[in-house]
JSON list of C-alpha atoms in Angstrom, two decimals:
[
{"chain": "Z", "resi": 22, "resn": "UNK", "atom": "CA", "xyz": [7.76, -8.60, -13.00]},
{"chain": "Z", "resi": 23, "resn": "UNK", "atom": "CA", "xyz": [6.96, -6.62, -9.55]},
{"chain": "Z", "resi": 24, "resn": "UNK", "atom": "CA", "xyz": [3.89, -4.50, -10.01]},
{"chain": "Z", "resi": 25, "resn": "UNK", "atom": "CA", "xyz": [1.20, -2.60, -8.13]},
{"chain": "Z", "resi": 26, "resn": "UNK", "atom": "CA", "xyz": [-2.49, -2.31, -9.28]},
{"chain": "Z", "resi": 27, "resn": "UNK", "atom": "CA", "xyz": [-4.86, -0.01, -7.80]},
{"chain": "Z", "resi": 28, "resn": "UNK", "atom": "CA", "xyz": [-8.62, -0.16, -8.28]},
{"chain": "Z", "resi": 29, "resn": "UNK", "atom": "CA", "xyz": [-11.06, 1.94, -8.71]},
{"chain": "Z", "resi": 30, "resn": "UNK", "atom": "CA", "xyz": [-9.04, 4.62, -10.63]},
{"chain": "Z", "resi": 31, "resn": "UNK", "atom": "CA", "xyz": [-11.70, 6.71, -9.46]},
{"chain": "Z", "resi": 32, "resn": "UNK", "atom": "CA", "xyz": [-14.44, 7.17, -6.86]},
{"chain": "Z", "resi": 33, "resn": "UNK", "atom": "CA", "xyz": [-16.67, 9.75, -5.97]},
{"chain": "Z", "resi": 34, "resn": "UNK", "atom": "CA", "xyz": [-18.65, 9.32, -2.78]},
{"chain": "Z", "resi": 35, "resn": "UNK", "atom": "CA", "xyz": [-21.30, 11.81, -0.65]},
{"chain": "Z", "resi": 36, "resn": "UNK", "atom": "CA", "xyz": [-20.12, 12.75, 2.88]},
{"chain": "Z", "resi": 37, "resn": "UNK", "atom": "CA", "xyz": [-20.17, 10.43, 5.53]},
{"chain": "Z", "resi": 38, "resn": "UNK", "atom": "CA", "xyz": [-19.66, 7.64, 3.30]},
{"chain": "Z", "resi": 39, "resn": "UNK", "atom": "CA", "xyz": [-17.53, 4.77, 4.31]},
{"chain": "Z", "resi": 40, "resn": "UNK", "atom": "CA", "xyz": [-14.81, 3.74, 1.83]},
{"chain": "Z", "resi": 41, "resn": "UNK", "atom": "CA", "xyz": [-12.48, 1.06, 1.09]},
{"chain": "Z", "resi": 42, "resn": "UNK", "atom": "CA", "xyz": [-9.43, 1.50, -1.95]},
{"chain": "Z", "resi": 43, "resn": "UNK", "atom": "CA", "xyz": [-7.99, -1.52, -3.32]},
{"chain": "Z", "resi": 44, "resn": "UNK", "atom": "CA", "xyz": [-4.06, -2.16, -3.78]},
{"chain": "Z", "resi": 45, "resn": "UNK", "atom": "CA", "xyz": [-2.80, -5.26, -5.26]},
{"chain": "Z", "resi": 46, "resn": "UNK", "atom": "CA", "xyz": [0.64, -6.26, -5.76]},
{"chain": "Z", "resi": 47, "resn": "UNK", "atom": "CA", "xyz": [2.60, -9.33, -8.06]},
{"chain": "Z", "resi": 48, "resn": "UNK", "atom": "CA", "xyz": [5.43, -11.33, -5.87]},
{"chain": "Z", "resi": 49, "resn": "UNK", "atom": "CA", "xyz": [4.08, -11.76, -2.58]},
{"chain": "Z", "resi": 50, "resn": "UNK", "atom": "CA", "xyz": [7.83, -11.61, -0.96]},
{"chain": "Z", "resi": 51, "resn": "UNK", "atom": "CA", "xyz": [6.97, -7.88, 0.02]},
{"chain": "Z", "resi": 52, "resn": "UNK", "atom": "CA", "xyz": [9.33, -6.17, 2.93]},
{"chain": "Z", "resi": 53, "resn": "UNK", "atom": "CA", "xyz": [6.20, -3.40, 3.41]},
{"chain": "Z", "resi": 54, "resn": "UNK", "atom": "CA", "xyz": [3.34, -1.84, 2.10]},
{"chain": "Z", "resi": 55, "resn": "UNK", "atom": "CA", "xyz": [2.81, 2.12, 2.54]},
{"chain": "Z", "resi": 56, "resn": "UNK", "atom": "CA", "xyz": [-0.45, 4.03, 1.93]},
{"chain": "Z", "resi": 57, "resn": "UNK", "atom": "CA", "xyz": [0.32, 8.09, 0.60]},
{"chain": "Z", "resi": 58, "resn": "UNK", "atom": "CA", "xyz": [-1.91, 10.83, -0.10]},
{"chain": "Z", "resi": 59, "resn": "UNK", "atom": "CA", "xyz": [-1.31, 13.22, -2.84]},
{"chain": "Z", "resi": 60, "resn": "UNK", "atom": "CA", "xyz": [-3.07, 16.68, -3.11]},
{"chain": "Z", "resi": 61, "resn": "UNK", "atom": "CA", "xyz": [-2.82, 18.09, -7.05]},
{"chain": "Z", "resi": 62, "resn": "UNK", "atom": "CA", "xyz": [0.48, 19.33, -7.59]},
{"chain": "Z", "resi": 63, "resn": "UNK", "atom": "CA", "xyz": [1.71, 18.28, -4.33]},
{"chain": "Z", "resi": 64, "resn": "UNK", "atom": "CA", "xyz": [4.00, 15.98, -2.38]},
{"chain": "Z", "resi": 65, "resn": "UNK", "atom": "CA", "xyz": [3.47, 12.62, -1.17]},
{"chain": "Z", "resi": 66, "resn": "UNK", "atom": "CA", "xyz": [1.98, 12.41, 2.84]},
{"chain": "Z", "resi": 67, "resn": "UNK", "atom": "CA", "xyz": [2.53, 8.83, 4.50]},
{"chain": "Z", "resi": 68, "resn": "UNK", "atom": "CA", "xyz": [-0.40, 7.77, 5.95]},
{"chain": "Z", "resi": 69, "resn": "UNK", "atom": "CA", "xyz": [0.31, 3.78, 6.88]},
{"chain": "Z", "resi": 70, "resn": "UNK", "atom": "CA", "xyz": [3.28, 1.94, 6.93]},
{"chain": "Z", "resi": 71, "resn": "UNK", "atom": "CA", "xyz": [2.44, -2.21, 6.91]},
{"chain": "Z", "resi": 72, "resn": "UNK", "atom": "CA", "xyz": [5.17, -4.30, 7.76]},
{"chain": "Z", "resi": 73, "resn": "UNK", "atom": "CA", "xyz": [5.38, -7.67, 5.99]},
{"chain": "Z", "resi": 74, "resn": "UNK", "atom": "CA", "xyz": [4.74, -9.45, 9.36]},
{"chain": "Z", "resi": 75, "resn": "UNK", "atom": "CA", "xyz": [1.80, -7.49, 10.19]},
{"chain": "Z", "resi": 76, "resn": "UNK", "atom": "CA", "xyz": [-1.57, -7.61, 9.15]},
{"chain": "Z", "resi": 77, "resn": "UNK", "atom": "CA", "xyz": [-3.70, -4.16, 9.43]},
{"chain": "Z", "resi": 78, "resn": "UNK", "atom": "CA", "xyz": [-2.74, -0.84, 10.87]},
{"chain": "Z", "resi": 79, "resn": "UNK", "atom": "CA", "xyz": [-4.74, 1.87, 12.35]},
{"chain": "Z", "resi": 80, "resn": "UNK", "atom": "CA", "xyz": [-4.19, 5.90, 12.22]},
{"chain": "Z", "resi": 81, "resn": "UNK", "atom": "CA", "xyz": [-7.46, 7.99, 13.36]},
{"chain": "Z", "resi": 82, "resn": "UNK", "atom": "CA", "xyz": [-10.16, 7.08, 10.71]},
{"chain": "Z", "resi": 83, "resn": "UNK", "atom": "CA", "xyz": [-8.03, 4.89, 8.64]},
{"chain": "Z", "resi": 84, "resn": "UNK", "atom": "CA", "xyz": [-7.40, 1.38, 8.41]},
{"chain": "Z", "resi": 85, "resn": "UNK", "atom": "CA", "xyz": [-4.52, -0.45, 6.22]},
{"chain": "Z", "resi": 86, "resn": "UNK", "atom": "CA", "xyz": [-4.81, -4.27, 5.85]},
{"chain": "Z", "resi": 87, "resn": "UNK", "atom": "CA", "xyz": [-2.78, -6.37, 4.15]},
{"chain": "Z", "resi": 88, "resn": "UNK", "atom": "CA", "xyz": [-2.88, -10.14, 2.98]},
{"chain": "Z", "resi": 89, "resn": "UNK", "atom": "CA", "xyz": [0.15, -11.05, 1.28]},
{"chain": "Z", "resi": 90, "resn": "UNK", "atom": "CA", "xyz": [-0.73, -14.46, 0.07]},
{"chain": "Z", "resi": 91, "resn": "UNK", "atom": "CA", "xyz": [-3.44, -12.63, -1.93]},
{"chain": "Z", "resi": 92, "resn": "UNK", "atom": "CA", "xyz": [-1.61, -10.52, -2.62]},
{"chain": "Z", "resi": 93, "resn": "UNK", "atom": "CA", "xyz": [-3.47, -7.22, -1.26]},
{"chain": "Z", "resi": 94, "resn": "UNK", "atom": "CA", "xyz": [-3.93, -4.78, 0.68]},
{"chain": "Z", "resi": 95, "resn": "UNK", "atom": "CA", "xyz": [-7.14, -2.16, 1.59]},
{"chain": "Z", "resi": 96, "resn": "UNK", "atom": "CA", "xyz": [-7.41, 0.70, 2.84]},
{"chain": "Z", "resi": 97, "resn": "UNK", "atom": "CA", "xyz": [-10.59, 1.67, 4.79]},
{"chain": "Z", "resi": 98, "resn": "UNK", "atom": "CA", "xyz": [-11.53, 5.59, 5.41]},
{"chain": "Z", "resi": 99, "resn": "UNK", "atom": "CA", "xyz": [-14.42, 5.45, 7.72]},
{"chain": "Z", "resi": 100, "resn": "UNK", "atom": "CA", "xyz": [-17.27, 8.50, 7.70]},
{"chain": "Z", "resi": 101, "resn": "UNK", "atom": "CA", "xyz": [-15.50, 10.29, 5.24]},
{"chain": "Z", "resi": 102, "resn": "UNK", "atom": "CA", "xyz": [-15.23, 14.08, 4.70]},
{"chain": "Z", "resi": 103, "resn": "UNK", "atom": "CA", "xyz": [-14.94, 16.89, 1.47]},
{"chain": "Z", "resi": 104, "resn": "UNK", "atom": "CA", "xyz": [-10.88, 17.09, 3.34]},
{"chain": "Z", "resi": 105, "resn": "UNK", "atom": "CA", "xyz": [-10.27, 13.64, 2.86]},
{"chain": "Z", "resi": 106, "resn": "UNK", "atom": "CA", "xyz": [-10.61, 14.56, -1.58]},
{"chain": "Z", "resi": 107, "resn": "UNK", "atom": "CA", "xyz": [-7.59, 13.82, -3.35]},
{"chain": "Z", "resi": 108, "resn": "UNK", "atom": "CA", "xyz": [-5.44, 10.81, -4.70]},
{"chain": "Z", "resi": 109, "resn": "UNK", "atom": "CA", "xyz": [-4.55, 7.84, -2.45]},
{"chain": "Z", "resi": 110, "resn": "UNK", "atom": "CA", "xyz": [-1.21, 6.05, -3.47]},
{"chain": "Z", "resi": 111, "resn": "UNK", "atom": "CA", "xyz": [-0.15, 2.75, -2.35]},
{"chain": "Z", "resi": 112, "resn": "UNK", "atom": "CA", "xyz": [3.50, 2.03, -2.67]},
{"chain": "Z", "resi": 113, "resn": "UNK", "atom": "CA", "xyz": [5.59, -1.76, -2.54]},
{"chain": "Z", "resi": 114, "resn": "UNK", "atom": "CA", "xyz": [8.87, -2.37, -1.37]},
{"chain": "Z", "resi": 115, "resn": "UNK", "atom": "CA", "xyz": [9.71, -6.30, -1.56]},
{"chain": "Z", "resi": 116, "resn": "UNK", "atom": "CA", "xyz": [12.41, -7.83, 0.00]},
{"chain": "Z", "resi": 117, "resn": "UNK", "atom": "CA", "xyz": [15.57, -8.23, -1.25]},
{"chain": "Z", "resi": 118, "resn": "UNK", "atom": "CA", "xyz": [16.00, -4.57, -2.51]},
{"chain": "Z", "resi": 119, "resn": "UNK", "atom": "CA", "xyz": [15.43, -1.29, -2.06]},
{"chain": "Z", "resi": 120, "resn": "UNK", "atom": "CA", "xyz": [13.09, -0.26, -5.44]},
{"chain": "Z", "resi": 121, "resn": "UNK", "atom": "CA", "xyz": [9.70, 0.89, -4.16]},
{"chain": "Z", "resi": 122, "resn": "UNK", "atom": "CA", "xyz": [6.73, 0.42, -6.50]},
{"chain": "Z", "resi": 123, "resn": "UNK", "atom": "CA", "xyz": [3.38, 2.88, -6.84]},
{"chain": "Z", "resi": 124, "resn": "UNK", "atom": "CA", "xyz": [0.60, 1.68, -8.07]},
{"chain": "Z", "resi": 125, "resn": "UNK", "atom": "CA", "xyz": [-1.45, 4.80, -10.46]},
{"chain": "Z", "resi": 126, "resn": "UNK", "atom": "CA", "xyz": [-3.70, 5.69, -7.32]},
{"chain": "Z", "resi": 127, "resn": "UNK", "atom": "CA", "xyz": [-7.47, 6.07, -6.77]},
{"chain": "Z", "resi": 128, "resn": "UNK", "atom": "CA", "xyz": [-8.22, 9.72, -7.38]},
{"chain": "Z", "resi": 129, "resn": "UNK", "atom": "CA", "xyz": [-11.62, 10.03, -4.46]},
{"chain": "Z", "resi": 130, "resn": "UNK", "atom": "CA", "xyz": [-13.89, 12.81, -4.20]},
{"chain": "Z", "resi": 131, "resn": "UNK", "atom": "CA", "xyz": [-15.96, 13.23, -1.18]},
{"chain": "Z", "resi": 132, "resn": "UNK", "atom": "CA", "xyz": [-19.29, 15.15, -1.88]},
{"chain": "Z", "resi": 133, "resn": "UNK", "atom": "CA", "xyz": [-20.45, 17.24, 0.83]},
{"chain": "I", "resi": 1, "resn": "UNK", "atom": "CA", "xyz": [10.63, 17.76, 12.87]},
{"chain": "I", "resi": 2, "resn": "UNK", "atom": "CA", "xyz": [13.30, 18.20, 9.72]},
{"chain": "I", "resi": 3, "resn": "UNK", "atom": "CA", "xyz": [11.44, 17.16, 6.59]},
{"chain": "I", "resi": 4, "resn": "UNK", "atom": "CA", "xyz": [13.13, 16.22, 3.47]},
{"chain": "I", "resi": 5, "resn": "UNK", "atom": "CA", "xyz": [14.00, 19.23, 1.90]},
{"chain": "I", "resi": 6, "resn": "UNK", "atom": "CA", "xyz": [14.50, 19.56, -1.97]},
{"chain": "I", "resi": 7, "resn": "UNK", "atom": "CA", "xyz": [15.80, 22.48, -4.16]},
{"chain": "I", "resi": 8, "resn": "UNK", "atom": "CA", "xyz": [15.18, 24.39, -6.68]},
{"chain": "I", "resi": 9, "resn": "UNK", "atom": "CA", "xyz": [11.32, 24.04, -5.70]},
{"chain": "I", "resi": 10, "resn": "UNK", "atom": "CA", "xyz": [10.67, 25.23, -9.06]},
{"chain": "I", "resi": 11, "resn": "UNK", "atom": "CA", "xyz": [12.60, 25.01, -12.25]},
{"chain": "I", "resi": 12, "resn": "UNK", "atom": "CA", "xyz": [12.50, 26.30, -16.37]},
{"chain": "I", "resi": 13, "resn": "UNK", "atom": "CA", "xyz": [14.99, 24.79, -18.68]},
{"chain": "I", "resi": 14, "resn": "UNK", "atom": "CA", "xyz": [15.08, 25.13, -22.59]},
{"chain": "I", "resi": 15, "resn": "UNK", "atom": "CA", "xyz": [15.61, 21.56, -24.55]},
{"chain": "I", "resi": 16, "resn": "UNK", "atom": "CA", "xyz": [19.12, 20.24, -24.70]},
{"chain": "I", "resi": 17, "resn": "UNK", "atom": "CA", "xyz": [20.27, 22.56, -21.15]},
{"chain": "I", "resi": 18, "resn": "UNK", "atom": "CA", "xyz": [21.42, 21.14, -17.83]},
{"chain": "I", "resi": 19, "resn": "UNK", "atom": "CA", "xyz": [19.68, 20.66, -14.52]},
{"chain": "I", "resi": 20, "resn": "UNK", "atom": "CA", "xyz": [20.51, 19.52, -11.29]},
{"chain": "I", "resi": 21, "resn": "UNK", "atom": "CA", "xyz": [18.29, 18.84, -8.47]},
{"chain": "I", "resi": 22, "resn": "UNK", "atom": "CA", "xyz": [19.17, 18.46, -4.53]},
{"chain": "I", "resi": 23, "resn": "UNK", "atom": "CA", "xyz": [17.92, 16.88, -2.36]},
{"chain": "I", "resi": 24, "resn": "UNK", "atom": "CA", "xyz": [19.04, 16.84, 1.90]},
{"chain": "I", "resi": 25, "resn": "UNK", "atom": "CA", "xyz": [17.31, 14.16, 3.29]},
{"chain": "I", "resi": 26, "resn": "UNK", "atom": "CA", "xyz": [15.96, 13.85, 7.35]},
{"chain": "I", "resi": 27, "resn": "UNK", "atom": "CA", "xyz": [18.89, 13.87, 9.44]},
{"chain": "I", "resi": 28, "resn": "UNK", "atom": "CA", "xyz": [20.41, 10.11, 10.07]},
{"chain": "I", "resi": 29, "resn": "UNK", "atom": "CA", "xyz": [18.43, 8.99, 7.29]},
{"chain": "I", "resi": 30, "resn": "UNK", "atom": "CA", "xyz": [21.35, 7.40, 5.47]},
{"chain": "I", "resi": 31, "resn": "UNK", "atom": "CA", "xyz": [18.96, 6.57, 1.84]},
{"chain": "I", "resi": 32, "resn": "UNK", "atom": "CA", "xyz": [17.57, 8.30, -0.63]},
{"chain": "I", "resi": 33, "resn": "UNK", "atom": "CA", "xyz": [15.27, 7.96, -3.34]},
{"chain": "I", "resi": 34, "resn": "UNK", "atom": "CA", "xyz": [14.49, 10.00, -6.34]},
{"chain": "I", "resi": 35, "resn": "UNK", "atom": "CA", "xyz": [11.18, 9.63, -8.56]},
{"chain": "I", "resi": 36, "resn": "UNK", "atom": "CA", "xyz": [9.67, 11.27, -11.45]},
{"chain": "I", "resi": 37, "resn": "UNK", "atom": "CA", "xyz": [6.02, 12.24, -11.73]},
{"chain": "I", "resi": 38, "resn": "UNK", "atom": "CA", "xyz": [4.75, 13.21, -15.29]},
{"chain": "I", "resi": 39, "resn": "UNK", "atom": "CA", "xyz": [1.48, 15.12, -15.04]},
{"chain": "I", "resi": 40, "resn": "UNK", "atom": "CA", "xyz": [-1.34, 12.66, -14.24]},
{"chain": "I", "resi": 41, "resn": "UNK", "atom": "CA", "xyz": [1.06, 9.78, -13.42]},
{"chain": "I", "resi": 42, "resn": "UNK", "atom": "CA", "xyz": [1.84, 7.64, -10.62]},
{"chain": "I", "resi": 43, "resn": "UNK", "atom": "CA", "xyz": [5.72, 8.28, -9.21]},
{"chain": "I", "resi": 44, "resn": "UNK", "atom": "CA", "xyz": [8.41, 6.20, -11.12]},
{"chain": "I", "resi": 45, "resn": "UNK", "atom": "CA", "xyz": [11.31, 5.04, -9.57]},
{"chain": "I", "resi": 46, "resn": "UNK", "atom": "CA", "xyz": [14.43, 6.39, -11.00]},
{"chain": "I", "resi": 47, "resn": "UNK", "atom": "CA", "xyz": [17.38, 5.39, -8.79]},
{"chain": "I", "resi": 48, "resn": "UNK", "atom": "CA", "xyz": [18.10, 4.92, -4.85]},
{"chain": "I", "resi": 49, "resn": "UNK", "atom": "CA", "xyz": [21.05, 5.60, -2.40]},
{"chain": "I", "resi": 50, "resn": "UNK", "atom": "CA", "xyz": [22.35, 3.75, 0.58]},
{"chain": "I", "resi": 51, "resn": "UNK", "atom": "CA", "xyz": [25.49, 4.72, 2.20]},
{"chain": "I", "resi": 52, "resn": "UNK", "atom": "CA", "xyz": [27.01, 6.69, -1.01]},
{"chain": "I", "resi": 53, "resn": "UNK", "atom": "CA", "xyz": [26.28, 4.04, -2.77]},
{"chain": "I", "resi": 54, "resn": "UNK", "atom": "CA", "xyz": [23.58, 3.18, -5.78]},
{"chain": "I", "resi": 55, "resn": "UNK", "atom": "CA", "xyz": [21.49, 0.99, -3.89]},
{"chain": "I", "resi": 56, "resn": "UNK", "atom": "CA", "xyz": [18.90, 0.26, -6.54]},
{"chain": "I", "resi": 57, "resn": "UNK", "atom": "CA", "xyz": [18.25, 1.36, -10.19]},
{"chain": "I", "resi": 58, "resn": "UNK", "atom": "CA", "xyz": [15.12, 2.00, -12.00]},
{"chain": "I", "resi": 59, "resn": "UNK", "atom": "CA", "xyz": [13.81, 3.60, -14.99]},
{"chain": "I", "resi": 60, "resn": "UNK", "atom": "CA", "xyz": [16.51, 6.63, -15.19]},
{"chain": "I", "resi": 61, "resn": "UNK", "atom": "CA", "xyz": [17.29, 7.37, -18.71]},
{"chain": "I", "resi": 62, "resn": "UNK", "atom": "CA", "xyz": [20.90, 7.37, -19.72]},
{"chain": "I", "resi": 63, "resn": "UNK", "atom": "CA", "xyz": [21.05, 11.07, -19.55]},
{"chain": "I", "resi": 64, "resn": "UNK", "atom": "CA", "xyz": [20.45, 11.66, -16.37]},
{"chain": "I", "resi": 65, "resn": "UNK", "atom": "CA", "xyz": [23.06, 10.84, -13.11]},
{"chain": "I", "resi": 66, "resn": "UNK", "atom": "CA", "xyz": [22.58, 11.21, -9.57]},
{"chain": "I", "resi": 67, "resn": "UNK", "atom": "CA", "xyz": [25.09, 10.67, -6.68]},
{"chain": "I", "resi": 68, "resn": "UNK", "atom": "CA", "xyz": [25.04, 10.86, -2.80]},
{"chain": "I", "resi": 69, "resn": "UNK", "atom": "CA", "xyz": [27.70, 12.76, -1.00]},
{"chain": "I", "resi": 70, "resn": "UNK", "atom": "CA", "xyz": [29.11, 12.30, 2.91]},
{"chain": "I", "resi": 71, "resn": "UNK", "atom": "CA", "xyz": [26.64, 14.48, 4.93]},
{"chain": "I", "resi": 72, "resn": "UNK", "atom": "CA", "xyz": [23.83, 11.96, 2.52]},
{"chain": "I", "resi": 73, "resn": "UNK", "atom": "CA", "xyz": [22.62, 14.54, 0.74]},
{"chain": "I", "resi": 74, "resn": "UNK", "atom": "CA", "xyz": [21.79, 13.73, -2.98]},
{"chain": "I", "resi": 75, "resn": "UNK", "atom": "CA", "xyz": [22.00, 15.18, -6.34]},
{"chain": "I", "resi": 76, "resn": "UNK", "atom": "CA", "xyz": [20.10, 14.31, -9.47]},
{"chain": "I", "resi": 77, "resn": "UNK", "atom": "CA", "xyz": [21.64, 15.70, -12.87]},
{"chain": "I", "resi": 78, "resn": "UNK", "atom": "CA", "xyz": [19.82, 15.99, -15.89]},
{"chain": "I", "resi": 79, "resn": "UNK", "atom": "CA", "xyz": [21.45, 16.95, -19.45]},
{"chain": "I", "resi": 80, "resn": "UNK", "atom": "CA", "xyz": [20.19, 17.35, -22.39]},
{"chain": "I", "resi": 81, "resn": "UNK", "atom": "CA", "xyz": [16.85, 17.85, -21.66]},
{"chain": "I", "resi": 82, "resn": "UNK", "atom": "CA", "xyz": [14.05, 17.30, -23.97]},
{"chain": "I", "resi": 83, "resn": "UNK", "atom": "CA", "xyz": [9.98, 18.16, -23.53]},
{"chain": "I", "resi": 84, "resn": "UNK", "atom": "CA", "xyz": [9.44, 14.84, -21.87]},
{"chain": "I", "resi": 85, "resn": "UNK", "atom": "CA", "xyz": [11.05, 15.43, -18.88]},
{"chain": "I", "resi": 86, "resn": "UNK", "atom": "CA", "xyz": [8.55, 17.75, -17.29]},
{"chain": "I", "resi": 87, "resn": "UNK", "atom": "CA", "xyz": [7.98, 16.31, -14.61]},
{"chain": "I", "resi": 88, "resn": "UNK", "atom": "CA", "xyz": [7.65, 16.68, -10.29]},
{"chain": "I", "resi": 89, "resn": "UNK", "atom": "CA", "xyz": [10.98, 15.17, -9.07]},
{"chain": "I", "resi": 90, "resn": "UNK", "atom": "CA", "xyz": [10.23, 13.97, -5.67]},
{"chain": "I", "resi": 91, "resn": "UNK", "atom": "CA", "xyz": [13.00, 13.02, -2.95]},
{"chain": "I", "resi": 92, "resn": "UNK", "atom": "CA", "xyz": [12.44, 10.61, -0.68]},
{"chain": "I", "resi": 93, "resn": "UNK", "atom": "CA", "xyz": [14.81, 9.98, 2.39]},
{"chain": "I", "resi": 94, "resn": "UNK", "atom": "CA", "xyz": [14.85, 6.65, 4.38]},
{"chain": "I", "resi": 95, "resn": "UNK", "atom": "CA", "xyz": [16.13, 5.42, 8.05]},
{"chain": "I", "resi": 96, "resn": "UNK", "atom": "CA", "xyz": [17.58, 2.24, 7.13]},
{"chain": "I", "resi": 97, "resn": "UNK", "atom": "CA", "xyz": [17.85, 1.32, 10.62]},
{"chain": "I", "resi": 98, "resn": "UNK", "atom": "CA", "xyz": [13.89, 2.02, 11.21]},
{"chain": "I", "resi": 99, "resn": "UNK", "atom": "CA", "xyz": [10.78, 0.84, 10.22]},
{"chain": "I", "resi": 100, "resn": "UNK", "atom": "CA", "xyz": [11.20, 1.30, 6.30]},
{"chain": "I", "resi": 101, "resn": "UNK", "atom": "CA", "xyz": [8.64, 4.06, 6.12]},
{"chain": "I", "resi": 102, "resn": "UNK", "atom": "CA", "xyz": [9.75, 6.65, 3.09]},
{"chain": "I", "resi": 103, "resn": "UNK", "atom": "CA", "xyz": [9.44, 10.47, 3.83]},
{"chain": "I", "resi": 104, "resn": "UNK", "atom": "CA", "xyz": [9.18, 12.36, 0.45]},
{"chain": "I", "resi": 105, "resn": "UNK", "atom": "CA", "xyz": [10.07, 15.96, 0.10]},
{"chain": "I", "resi": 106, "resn": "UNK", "atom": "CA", "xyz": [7.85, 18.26, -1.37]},
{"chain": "I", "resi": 107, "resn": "UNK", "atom": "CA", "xyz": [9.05, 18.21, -4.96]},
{"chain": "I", "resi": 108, "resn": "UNK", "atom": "CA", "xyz": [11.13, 19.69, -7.31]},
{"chain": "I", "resi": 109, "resn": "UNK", "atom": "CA", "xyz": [8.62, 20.82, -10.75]},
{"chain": "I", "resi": 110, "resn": "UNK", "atom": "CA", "xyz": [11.01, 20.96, -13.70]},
{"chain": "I", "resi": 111, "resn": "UNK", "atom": "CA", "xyz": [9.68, 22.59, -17.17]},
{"chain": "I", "resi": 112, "resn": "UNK", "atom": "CA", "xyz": [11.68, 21.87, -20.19]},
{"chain": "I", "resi": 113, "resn": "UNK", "atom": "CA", "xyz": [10.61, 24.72, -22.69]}
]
């Protein structure tokens, strides 16, 4: 069964912390890996798209890796800040279809 | 740029009525997705769209139908609706020809009285 784990299921962290979530996936025949932040009661913002064939990707103070024969992937918020609060999603898509899985998300809090 | 756009934004139903939610994806994104978010729980796939057709199925109860028309806009219709379908509905559109990155809409929040 295809499934998406995300650990911690909570962090809380003072300002200016660095940071790394945890994403790991069953079935390592994955077409890509996205990273989405989710403010309470809001929609879904994309914030890294990881092909299969690629390894990390970078966007401002974030960085996605991914491993698939371990079947995980990271994502690193350097110097975080109170803005970057709320609840970081990581989604699957494998190959062969089109079903997209989320993991339950870590819910952070930065402390300023 | 167009976003995914989704409608009614919000939504009250009593148990056992009829709702339908739309959904009008970026233009030339040719999928869609729709996914159901009970409170404090992580999006579950209900059903996908490529082309007008049901790409991909997931956990959509019986009750509940969805279809994509020709300008790939999507409906998803709910009857007889009990308590347990509160829920954010999110839409999410897809360019099949692109990268595979999903753009969600910003939900539709559906309270079944």
């Amino acid at each position: 069964k295809q499934e998406v784990t995300q650990i911690p299921a909570a962090l809380s962290v003072p300002e200016g912390e660095n940071l790394v979530l945890n994403c790991s996936f069953t079935d390592s025949a994955i077409y890509n890996l996205q990273w989405f932040r989710q403010d309470p009661g809001k929609g879904l913002t994309s914030l890294l798209l990881i092909q299969s064939s690629q390894r990390e990707q970078t966007s401002g103070r974030l960085n996605a890796s991914l491993d698939k024969s371990s079947g995980r992937s990271t994502l690193y918020i350097a110097a975080s800040q109170p803005g970057d609060s709320a609840t970081y999603l990581c989604a699957v898509r494998w190959t062969g279809g089109f079903k997209t899985i989320f993991g339950a998300g870590t819910r952070l809090f930065v402390k300023a | 740029a167009a976003g995914v756009i989704q409608s009614p934004r919000h939504l009250i139903k009593e148990k056992r009525e009829t709702a339908t939610l739309k959904c009008y994806p970026i233009p030339r994104h040719d999928t869609v997705y729709w996914y159901q978010q009970g409170p404090g729980q992580d999006p579950q796939f209900l059903i996908s769209f490529y082309e007008k057709m049901q790409s991909d199925k997931g956990s959509i109860p019986d009750r509940f139908s969805a279809q994509q028309f020709s300008d790939y806009h999507s409906e998803l219709n709910m009857s007889s609706l009990e308590l347990g379908d509160s829920a954010l509905y999110f839409c999410a559109s897809l360019g099949y020809a692109n990268t595979g990155e999903l753009f969600f809409g910003e939900g539709s929040r559906l309270t079944v009285l």
